[in-house]
Amino acid sequence: MATELIGASASRAGVFGARPLRVAVIGCGYWGPNLVRNFFDAPGSTVTRVCDLEPERLDAIGKRYPTIGLGSDWRDVVHDPDVDAVCIATPAATHYAIAREALNAGKHVWVEKPLSMSFAEARELTELATKLGRVLLVDHTFVYTPAVQRMRQSIVSGELGDLLYYDSIRVNLGMYQHDVNVIWDLGVHDFSIIDYLLPYRPSGVSAVAASQIADSGREGLAYVTLHFEGDFIAHFHVSWLAPVKIRLATVCGTKRMIVFDDTAPSEKLKIYDRGIEVSGSSKDRERLQVEYRTGDMSAPKLDQVEALQIAAQHFAECVATGATPITDGAAGARVVAMLEATQRSLAAGGRVEKLDF
């Protein structure tokens, strides 16, 4: 972990002394209002400006937050000397240009996933933030959930033993996106979780996908496999066309297995003391003995804190202290590299595409 997450008990002024971090949010479609709410309420920050092209969206923000300045030109926001940090929640194809201009204007930058549409652009933004001494955080929200934080703890501590596989199902009915396919929309979450959880990097990726809407040009169903050196693999299924919403991830180890069900009302994380014990000669398969271990299940107590609130406080603390965010530009760039390689695999009919970070 690049730095420890700050607690929810920090004061509103936080480590900024007399005033909180002044944040502007660009884009108030689906995710933008969540950013406004969390940065407005988070200790150590406040929202001073919001920008969007739709007047109705701005009206809704203005009615709820009358102190926030409203506008339609993101360049005015980026170059406002009274803004310390910019949150970008615009269509994915616009992330690079807005983030680049914001960094060059001296702002700290929070970017909704994905960081950009190409690894080259993501790497450029990362290097620019480092050069200018600005914080660049990519909003891989699942990384900040108490459940994923606890999963990482189990892996780092050795509680699961040697890791064997990661498997995930992330499906629902909608929302079809106009600018990205289901992998860039839903699969990006698994890429970011895997990047955070695992102590090693994948060497390749393969994928197959299909579009259920004629002439849409956007795949709505996909199966993706990340390949690693050795026997470990990570696999996930994502879809916009499923009768129910499922958010289920499993990490299997030689000692224990852990299941994360994000849709569960309680006990989102369960750790199973189950697995297999193998004895006999590895040179003689007929003499191999496999015994099944079925031990207890435990459900760790998790903090009931919204992940986006944790991330917002983390961003403010990183700006104040100079710490590196957990989901910094480098992490965001690795995720984009995996997304790009997945697109190449789709174009090549599912061929394994090499990953080189």
mmCIF file of N, CA and C in Angstrom, residues 9-82:
data_model
loop_
_atom_site.group_PDB
_atom_site.id
_atom_site.type_symbol
_atom_site.label_atom_id
_atom_site.label_comp_id
_atom_site.label_asym_id
_atom_site.label_seq_id
_atom_site.Cartn_x
_atom_site.Cartn_y
_atom_site.Cartn_z
ATOM 1 N N SER A 9 -12.394 10.214 11.261
ATOM 2 C CA SER A 9 -12.514 11.160 12.364
ATOM 3 C C SER A 9 -11.710 12.435 12.165
ATOM 4 N N ALA A 10 -11.067 12.591 11.005
ATOM 5 C CA ALA A 10 -10.274 13.791 10.763
ATOM 6 C C ALA A 10 -11.146 15.038 10.800
ATOM 7 N N SER A 11 -10.562 16.158 11.194
ATOM 8 C CA SER A 11 -11.327 17.397 11.261
ATOM 9 C C SER A 11 -11.585 17.930 9.864
ATOM 10 N N ARG A 12 -12.593 18.821 9.713
ATOM 11 C CA ARG A 12 -12.926 19.354 8.391
ATOM 12 C C ARG A 12 -11.758 20.121 7.797
ATOM 13 N N ALA A 13 -11.050 20.868 8.591
ATOM 14 C CA ALA A 13 -9.892 21.584 8.069
ATOM 15 C C ALA A 13 -8.761 20.631 7.754
ATOM 16 N N GLY A 14 -8.784 19.429 8.424
ATOM 17 C CA GLY A 14 -7.789 18.401 8.167
ATOM 18 C C GLY A 14 -6.386 18.919 8.391
ATOM 19 N N VAL A 15 -5.500 18.568 7.467
ATOM 20 C CA VAL A 15 -4.115 18.988 7.587
ATOM 21 C C VAL A 15 -3.845 20.209 6.721
ATOM 22 N N PHE A 16 -4.894 20.943 6.328
ATOM 23 C CA PHE A 16 -4.727 22.137 5.503
ATOM 24 C C PHE A 16 -4.699 23.403 6.348
ATOM 25 N N GLY A 17 -4.759 23.206 7.663
ATOM 26 C CA GLY A 17 -4.700 24.365 8.527
ATOM 27 C C GLY A 17 -6.006 25.121 8.542
ATOM 28 N N ALA A 18 -5.980 26.373 8.063
ATOM 29 C CA ALA A 18 -7.139 27.254 8.194
ATOM 30 C C ALA A 18 -8.279 26.913 7.244
ATOM 31 N N ARG A 19 -8.011 26.216 6.158
ATOM 32 C CA ARG A 19 -9.082 25.966 5.196
ATOM 33 C C ARG A 19 -8.958 24.567 4.602
ATOM 34 N N PRO A 20 -10.076 24.027 4.115
ATOM 35 C CA PRO A 20 -10.046 22.714 3.469
ATOM 36 C C PRO A 20 -9.555 22.812 2.035
ATOM 37 N N LEU A 21 -9.293 21.666 1.433
ATOM 38 C CA LEU A 21 -8.928 21.584 0.025
ATOM 39 C C LEU A 21 -10.119 22.024 -0.816
ATOM 40 N N ARG A 22 -9.894 22.961 -1.736
ATOM 41 C CA ARG A 22 -10.968 23.480 -2.584
ATOM 42 C C ARG A 22 -11.039 22.672 -3.876
ATOM 43 N N VAL A 23 -12.126 21.941 -4.030
ATOM 44 C CA VAL A 23 -12.279 20.976 -5.124
ATOM 45 C C VAL A 23 -13.319 21.457 -6.126
ATOM 46 N N ALA A 24 -13.037 21.261 -7.407
ATOM 47 C CA ALA A 24 -14.007 21.502 -8.473
ATOM 48 C C ALA A 24 -14.321 20.178 -9.148
ATOM 49 N N VAL A 25 -15.570 19.953 -9.468
ATOM 50 C CA VAL A 25 -16.000 18.729 -10.145
ATOM 51 C C VAL A 25 -16.435 19.072 -11.563
ATOM 52 N N ILE A 26 -15.816 18.413 -12.534
ATOM 53 C CA ILE A 26 -16.154 18.615 -13.946
ATOM 54 C C ILE A 26 -16.925 17.401 -14.433
ATOM 55 N N GLY A 27 -18.183 17.598 -14.753
ATOM 56 C CA GLY A 27 -19.044 16.514 -15.200
ATOM 57 C C GLY A 27 -20.002 16.083 -14.105
ATOM 58 N N CYS A 28 -21.287 16.243 -14.346
ATOM 59 C CA CYS A 28 -22.303 15.886 -13.345
ATOM 60 C C CYS A 28 -23.367 14.973 -13.923
ATOM 61 N N GLY A 29 -22.907 13.961 -14.644
ATOM 62 C CA GLY A 29 -23.833 12.965 -15.160
ATOM 63 C C GLY A 29 -24.159 11.936 -14.095
ATOM 64 N N TYR A 30 -23.790 10.678 -14.335
ATOM 65 C CA TYR A 30 -24.098 9.607 -13.387
ATOM 66 C C TYR A 30 -23.251 9.680 -12.129
ATOM 67 N N TRP A 31 -21.924 9.849 -12.278
ATOM 68 C CA TRP A 31 -21.007 9.749 -11.154
ATOM 69 C C TRP A 31 -20.673 11.095 -10.519
ATOM 70 N N GLY A 32 -20.722 12.164 -11.273
ATOM 71 C CA GLY A 32 -20.341 13.474 -10.763
ATOM 72 C C GLY A 32 -21.046 13.891 -9.482
ATOM 73 N N PRO A 33 -22.393 13.749 -9.370
ATOM 74 C CA PRO A 33 -23.072 14.133 -8.129
ATOM 75 C C PRO A 33 -22.559 13.372 -6.900
ATOM 76 N N ASN A 34 -22.119 12.128 -7.091
ATOM 77 C CA ASN A 34 -21.539 11.379 -5.981
ATOM 78 C C ASN A 34 -20.227 12.000 -5.521
ATOM 79 N N LEU A 35 -19.445 12.476 -6.482
ATOM 80 C CA LEU A 35 -18.194 13.152 -6.138
ATOM 81 C C LEU A 35 -18.474 14.457 -5.404
ATOM 82 N N VAL A 36 -19.452 15.204 -5.884
ATOM 83 C CA VAL A 36 -19.805 16.456 -5.226
ATOM 84 C C VAL A 36 -20.203 16.190 -3.775
ATOM 85 N N ARG A 37 -21.065 15.225 -3.567
ATOM 86 C CA ARG A 37 -21.545 14.914 -2.220
ATOM 87 C C ARG A 37 -20.411 14.495 -1.296
ATOM 88 N N ASN A 38 -19.546 13.625 -1.772
ATOM 89 C CA ASN A 38 -18.493 13.099 -0.910
ATOM 90 C C ASN A 38 -17.394 14.119 -0.622
ATOM 91 N N PHE A 39 -17.001 14.895 -1.628
ATOM 92 C CA PHE A 39 -15.976 15.905 -1.370
ATOM 93 C C PHE A 39 -16.539 17.073 -0.571
ATOM 94 N N PHE A 40 -17.831 17.357 -0.705
ATOM 95 C CA PHE A 40 -18.446 18.421 0.075
ATOM 96 C C PHE A 40 -18.516 18.029 1.550
ATOM 97 N N ASP A 41 -18.767 16.752 1.808
ATOM 98 C CA ASP A 41 -18.932 16.279 3.179
ATOM 99 C C ASP A 41 -17.654 15.762 3.819
ATOM 100 N N ALA A 42 -16.659 15.417 3.018
ATOM 101 C CA ALA A 42 -15.459 14.778 3.550
ATOM 102 C C ALA A 42 -14.632 15.734 4.410
ATOM 103 N N PRO A 43 -14.129 15.257 5.553
ATOM 104 C CA PRO A 43 -13.194 16.066 6.330
ATOM 105 C C PRO A 43 -11.971 16.419 5.481
ATOM 106 N N GLY A 44 -11.569 17.670 5.522
ATOM 107 C CA GLY A 44 -10.373 18.089 4.794
ATOM 108 C C GLY A 44 -10.612 18.625 3.413
ATOM 109 N N SER A 45 -11.882 18.661 2.946
ATOM 110 C CA SER A 45 -12.137 19.179 1.608
ATOM 111 C C SER A 45 -13.511 19.817 1.534
ATOM 112 N N THR A 46 -13.722 20.594 0.487
ATOM 113 C CA THR A 46 -15.035 21.149 0.174
ATOM 114 C C THR A 46 -15.124 21.319 -1.334
ATOM 115 N N VAL A 47 -16.311 21.506 -1.860
ATOM 116 C CA VAL A 47 -16.503 21.712 -3.303
ATOM 117 C C VAL A 47 -16.869 23.175 -3.535
ATOM 118 N N THR A 48 -16.095 23.849 -4.381
ATOM 119 C CA THR A 48 -16.333 25.267 -4.646
ATOM 120 C C THR A 48 -16.923 25.534 -6.027
ATOM 121 N N ARG A 49 -16.664 24.614 -7.002
ATOM 122 C CA ARG A 49 -17.184 24.827 -8.349
ATOM 123 C C ARG A 49 -17.617 23.498 -8.963
ATOM 124 N N VAL A 50 -18.638 23.570 -9.795
ATOM 125 C CA VAL A 50 -19.114 22.405 -10.546
ATOM 126 C C VAL A 50 -19.355 22.850 -11.979
ATOM 127 N N CYS A 51 -18.959 21.991 -12.915
ATOM 128 C CA CYS A 51 -19.073 22.328 -14.336
ATOM 129 C C CYS A 51 -19.792 21.207 -15.079
ATOM 130 N N ASP A 52 -20.727 21.563 -15.950
ATOM 131 C CA ASP A 52 -21.407 20.585 -16.794
ATOM 132 C C ASP A 52 -22.057 21.323 -17.960
ATOM 133 N N LEU A 53 -22.273 20.597 -19.064
ATOM 134 C CA LEU A 53 -22.877 21.207 -20.238
ATOM 135 C C LEU A 53 -24.392 21.243 -20.165
ATOM 136 N N GLU A 54 -24.997 20.469 -19.268
ATOM 137 C CA GLU A 54 -26.451 20.390 -19.162
ATOM 138 C C GLU A 54 -26.967 21.310 -18.053
ATOM 139 N N PRO A 55 -27.760 22.329 -18.373
ATOM 140 C CA PRO A 55 -28.279 23.261 -17.362
ATOM 141 C C PRO A 55 -29.101 22.568 -16.272
ATOM 142 N N GLU A 56 -29.843 21.508 -16.642
ATOM 143 C CA GLU A 56 -30.684 20.837 -15.646
ATOM 144 C C GLU A 56 -29.832 20.208 -14.550
ATOM 145 N N ARG A 57 -28.701 19.648 -14.949
ATOM 146 C CA ARG A 57 -27.814 19.042 -13.955
ATOM 147 C C ARG A 57 -27.247 20.098 -13.013
ATOM 148 N N LEU A 58 -26.866 21.233 -13.581
ATOM 149 C CA LEU A 58 -26.333 22.319 -12.755
ATOM 150 C C LEU A 58 -27.416 22.853 -11.814
ATOM 151 N N ASP A 59 -28.645 22.945 -12.305
ATOM 152 C CA ASP A 59 -29.745 23.416 -11.458
ATOM 153 C C ASP A 59 -29.936 22.496 -10.259
ATOM 154 N N ALA A 60 -29.845 21.194 -10.494
ATOM 155 C CA ALA A 60 -30.017 20.231 -9.407
ATOM 156 C C ALA A 60 -28.926 20.388 -8.356
ATOM 157 N N ILE A 61 -27.695 20.606 -8.825
ATOM 158 C CA ILE A 61 -26.584 20.819 -7.880
ATOM 159 C C ILE A 61 -26.783 22.129 -7.123
ATOM 160 N N GLY A 62 -27.165 23.170 -7.841
ATOM 161 C CA GLY A 62 -27.334 24.477 -7.208
ATOM 162 C C GLY A 62 -28.409 24.485 -6.141
ATOM 163 N N LYS A 63 -29.485 23.747 -6.340
ATOM 164 C CA LYS A 63 -30.557 23.702 -5.349
ATOM 165 C C LYS A 63 -30.105 23.004 -4.067
ATOM 166 N N ARG A 64 -29.267 21.994 -4.238
ATOM 167 C CA ARG A 64 -28.810 21.250 -3.056
ATOM 168 C C ARG A 64 -27.612 21.908 -2.388
ATOM 169 N N TYR A 65 -26.747 22.552 -3.205
ATOM 170 C CA TYR A 65 -25.524 23.171 -2.663
ATOM 171 C C TYR A 65 -25.457 24.620 -3.160
ATOM 172 N N PRO A 66 -26.181 25.528 -2.544
ATOM 173 C CA PRO A 66 -26.251 26.915 -3.033
ATOM 174 C C PRO A 66 -24.931 27.675 -2.968
ATOM 175 N N THR A 67 -23.956 27.175 -2.200
ATOM 176 C CA THR A 67 -22.672 27.880 -2.083
ATOM 177 C C THR A 67 -21.708 27.547 -3.218
ATOM 178 N N ILE A 68 -22.038 26.541 -4.025
ATOM 179 C CA ILE A 68 -21.126 26.099 -5.082
ATOM 180 C C ILE A 68 -21.321 26.943 -6.337
ATOM 181 N N GLY A 69 -20.216 27.390 -6.936
ATOM 182 C CA GLY A 69 -20.269 28.114 -8.198
ATOM 183 C C GLY A 69 -20.515 27.173 -9.361
ATOM 184 N N LEU A 70 -21.380 27.548 -10.283
ATOM 185 C CA LEU A 70 -21.775 26.697 -11.398
ATOM 186 C C LEU A 70 -21.336 27.293 -12.724
ATOM 187 N N GLY A 71 -21.002 26.417 -13.678
ATOM 188 C CA GLY A 71 -20.600 26.895 -14.993
ATOM 189 C C GLY A 71 -20.571 25.778 -16.012
ATOM 190 N N SER A 72 -20.350 26.134 -17.279
ATOM 191 C CA SER A 72 -20.371 25.148 -18.357
ATOM 192 C C SER A 72 -19.027 24.975 -19.053
ATOM 193 N N ASP A 73 -18.043 25.812 -18.761
ATOM 194 C CA ASP A 73 -16.746 25.749 -19.435
ATOM 195 C C ASP A 73 -15.700 25.172 -18.486
ATOM 196 N N TRP A 74 -15.237 23.965 -18.777
ATOM 197 C CA TRP A 74 -14.283 23.320 -17.878
ATOM 198 C C TRP A 74 -12.933 24.051 -17.839
ATOM 199 N N ARG A 75 -12.596 24.772 -18.894
ATOM 200 C CA ARG A 75 -11.318 25.503 -18.888
ATOM 201 C C ARG A 75 -11.327 26.631 -17.858
ATOM 202 N N ASP A 76 -12.501 27.256 -17.643
ATOM 203 C CA ASP A 76 -12.593 28.269 -16.587
ATOM 204 C C ASP A 76 -12.290 27.666 -15.224
ATOM 205 N N VAL A 77 -12.772 26.446 -15.012
ATOM 206 C CA VAL A 77 -12.554 25.761 -13.740
ATOM 207 C C VAL A 77 -11.084 25.405 -13.563
ATOM 208 N N VAL A 78 -10.499 24.841 -14.606
ATOM 209 C CA VAL A 78 -9.107 24.392 -14.548
ATOM 210 C C VAL A 78 -8.154 25.545 -14.249
ATOM 211 N N HIS A 79 -8.470 26.734 -14.757
ATOM 212 C CA HIS A 79 -7.561 27.875 -14.587
ATOM 213 C C HIS A 79 -8.005 28.827 -13.473
ATOM 214 N N ASP A 80 -8.946 28.428 -12.660
ATOM 215 C CA ASP A 80 -9.402 29.240 -11.534
ATOM 216 C C ASP A 80 -8.371 29.160 -10.406
ATOM 217 N N PRO A 81 -7.761 30.286 -10.016
ATOM 218 C CA PRO A 81 -6.736 30.255 -8.955
ATOM 219 C C PRO A 81 -7.294 29.875 -7.595
ATOM 220 N N ASP A 82 -8.609 29.935 -7.429
ATOM 221 C CA ASP A 82 -9.218 29.568 -6.155
ATOM 222 C C ASP A 82 -9.623 28.099 -6.093
#
